[in-house]
Coordinates of N, CA and C in Angstrom, one line a residue:
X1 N 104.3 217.6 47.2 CA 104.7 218.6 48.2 C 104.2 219.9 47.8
X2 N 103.4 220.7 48.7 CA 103.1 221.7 48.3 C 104.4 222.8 48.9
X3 N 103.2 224.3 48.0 CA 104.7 225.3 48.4 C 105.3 225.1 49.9
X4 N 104.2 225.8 50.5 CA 104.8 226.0 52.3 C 105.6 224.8 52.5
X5 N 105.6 223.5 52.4 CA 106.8 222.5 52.3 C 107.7 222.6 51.5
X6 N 107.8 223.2 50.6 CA 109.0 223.3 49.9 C 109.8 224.8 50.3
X7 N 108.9 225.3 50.5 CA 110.1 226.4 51.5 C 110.8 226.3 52.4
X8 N 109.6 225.4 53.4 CA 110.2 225.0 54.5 C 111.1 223.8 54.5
X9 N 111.8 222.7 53.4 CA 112.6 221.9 53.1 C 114.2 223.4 52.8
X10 N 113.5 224.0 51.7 CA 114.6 225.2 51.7 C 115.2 225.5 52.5
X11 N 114.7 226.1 53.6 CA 115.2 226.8 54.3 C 115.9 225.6 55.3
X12 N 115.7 224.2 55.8 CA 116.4 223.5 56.2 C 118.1 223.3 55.2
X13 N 117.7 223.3 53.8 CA 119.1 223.1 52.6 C 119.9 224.7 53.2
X14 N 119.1 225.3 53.2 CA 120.0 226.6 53.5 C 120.6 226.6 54.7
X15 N 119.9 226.6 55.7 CA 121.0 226.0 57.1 C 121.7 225.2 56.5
X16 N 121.8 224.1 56.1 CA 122.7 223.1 56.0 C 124.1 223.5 55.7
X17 N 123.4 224.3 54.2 CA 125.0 224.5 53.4 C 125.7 226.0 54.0
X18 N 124.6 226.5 54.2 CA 125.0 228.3 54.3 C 125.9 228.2 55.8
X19 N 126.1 229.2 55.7 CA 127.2 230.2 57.0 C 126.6 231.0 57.9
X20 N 126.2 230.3 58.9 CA 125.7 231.5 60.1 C 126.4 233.1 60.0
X21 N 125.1 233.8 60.0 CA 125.8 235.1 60.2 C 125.7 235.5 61.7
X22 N 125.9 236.6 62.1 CA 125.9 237.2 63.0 C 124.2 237.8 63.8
X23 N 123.4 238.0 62.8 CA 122.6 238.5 63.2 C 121.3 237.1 63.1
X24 N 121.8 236.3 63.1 CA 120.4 234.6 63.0 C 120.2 234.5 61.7
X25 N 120.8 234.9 60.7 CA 120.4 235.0 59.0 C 121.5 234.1 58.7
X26 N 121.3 233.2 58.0 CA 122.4 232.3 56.8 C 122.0 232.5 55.8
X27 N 123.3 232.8 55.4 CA 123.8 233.4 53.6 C 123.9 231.9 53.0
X28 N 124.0 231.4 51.5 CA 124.4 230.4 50.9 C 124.8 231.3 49.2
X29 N 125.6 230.5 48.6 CA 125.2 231.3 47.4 C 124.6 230.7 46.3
X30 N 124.0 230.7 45.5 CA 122.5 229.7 44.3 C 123.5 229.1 43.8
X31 N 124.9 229.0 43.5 CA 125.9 228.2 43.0 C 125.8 227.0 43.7
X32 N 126.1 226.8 44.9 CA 126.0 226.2 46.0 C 124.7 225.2 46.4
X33 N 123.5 226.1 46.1 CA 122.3 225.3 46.3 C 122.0 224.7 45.1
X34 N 122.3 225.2 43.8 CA 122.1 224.6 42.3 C 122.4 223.5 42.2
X35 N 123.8 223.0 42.9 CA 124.7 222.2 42.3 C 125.2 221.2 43.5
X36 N 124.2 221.1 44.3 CA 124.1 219.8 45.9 C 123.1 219.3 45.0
X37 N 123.7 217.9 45.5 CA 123.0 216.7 44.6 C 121.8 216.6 45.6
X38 N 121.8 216.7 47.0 CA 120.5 216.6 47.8 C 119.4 217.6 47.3
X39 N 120.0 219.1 47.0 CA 118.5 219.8 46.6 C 117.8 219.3 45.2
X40 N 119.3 218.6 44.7 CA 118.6 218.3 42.9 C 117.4 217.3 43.3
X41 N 117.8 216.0 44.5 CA 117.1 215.5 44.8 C 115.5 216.0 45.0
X42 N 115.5 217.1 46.0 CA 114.5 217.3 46.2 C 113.6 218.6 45.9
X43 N 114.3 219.2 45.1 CA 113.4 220.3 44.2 C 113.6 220.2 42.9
X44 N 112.4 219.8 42.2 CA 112.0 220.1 40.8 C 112.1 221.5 40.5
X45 N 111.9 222.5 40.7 CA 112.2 223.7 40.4 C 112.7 224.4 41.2
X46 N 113.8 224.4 41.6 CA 114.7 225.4 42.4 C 114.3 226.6 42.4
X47 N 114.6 227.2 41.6 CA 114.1 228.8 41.0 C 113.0 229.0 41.0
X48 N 111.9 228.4 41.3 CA 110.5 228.4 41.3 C 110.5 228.8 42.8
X49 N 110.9 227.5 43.9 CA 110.7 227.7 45.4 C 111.3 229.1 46.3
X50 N 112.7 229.5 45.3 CA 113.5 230.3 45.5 C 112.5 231.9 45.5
X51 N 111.8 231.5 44.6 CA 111.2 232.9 44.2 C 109.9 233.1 45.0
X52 N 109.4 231.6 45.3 CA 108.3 231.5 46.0 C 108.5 232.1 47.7
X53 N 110.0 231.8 48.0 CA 110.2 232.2 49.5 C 110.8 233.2 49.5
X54 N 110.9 233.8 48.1 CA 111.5 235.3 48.4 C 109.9 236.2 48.5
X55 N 109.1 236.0 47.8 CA 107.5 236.1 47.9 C 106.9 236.7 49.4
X56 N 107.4 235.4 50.0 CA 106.9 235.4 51.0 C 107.8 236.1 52.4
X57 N 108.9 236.6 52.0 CA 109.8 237.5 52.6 C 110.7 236.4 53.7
X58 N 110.7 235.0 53.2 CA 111.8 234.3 54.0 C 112.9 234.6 53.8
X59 N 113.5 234.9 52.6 CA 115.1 235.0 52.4 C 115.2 236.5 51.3
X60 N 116.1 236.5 50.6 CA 116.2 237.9 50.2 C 117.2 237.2 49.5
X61 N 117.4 238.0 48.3 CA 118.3 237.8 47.3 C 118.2 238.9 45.9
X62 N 119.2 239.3 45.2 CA 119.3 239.9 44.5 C 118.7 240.0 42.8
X63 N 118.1 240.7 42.3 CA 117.1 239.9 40.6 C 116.0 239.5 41.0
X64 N 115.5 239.2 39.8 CA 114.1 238.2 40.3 C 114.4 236.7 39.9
X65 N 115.7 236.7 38.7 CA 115.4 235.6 38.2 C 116.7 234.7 38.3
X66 N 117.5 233.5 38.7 CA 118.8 233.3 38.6 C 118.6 232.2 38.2
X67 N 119.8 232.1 37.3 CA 120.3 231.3 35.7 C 121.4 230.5 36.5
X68 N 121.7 229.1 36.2 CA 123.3 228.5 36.5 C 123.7 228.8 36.1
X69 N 125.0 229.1 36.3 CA 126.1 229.6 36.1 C 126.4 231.2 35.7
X70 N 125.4 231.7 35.4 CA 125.2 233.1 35.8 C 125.4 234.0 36.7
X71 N 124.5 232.8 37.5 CA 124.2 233.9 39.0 C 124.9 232.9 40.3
X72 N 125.9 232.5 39.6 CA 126.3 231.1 40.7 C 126.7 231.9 42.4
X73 N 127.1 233.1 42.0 CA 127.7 233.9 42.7 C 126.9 234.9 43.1
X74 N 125.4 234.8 43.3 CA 124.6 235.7 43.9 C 124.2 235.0 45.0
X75 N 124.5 235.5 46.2 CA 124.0 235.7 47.3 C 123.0 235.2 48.1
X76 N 122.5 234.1 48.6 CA 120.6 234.3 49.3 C 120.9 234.0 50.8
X77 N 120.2 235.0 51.2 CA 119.8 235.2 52.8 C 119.0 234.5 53.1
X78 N 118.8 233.6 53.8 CA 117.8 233.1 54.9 C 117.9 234.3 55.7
X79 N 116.1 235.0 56.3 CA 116.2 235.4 57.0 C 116.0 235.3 58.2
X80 N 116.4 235.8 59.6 CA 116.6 234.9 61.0 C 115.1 234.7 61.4
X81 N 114.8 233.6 61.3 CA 113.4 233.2 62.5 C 112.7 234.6 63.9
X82 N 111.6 234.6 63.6 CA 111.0 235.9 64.0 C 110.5 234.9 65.7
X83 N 111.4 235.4 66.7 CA 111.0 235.1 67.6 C 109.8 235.2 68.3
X84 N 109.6 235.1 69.9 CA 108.2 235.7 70.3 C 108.9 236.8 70.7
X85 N 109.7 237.4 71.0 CA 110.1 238.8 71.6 C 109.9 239.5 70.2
X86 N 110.2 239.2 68.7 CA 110.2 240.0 68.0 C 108.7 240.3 67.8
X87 N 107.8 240.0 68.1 CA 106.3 239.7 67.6 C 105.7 240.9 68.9
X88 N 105.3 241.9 68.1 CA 104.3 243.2 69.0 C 103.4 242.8 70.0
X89 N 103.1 242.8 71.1 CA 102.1 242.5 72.0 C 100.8 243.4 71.5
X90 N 99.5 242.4 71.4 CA 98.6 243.5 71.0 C 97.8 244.2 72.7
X91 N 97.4 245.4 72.3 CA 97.0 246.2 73.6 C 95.7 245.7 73.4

């Protein structure tokens, strides 16, 4: 699986477990995604893809680097899907 698939599997784990917010963004907390037996399944480096889609400005999270049980309780945003209304028309 390359990156762009493994982000794109992430962000499916993150809908799954996380909490619709209000504005199209689901929160989860790395506690949460660490410790589902489905992501152990399918990510060999958690914290690798995590950092790879924070890279690429899909989700947002706090540090650069999160430890188990450390950071069980930090935070990650999925950010809400960029519609076509969000997207500038070019002149």
């Amino acid at each position: 699986m390359n990156v762009e698939e493994e982000v794109g599997r992430l962000k499916e784990e993150i809908k799954r477990l996380g909490t619709p917010q209000g504005d199209g963004s689901y929160k989860v907390t790395f506690g949460m995604l660490f410790n589902d037996d489905r992501c152990a399944n399918i990510f060999e480096a958690l914290v690798g893809t995590l950092r790879a889609a924070k890279k690429r400005k899909v989700l947002t999270y706090d540090g650069e680097l999160l430890l188990q049980g450390v950071h069980d309780n930090v935070e990650i945003i999925l950010k809400p899907e960029a519609t076509s209304s969000d997207v500038p028309l070019k002149s």
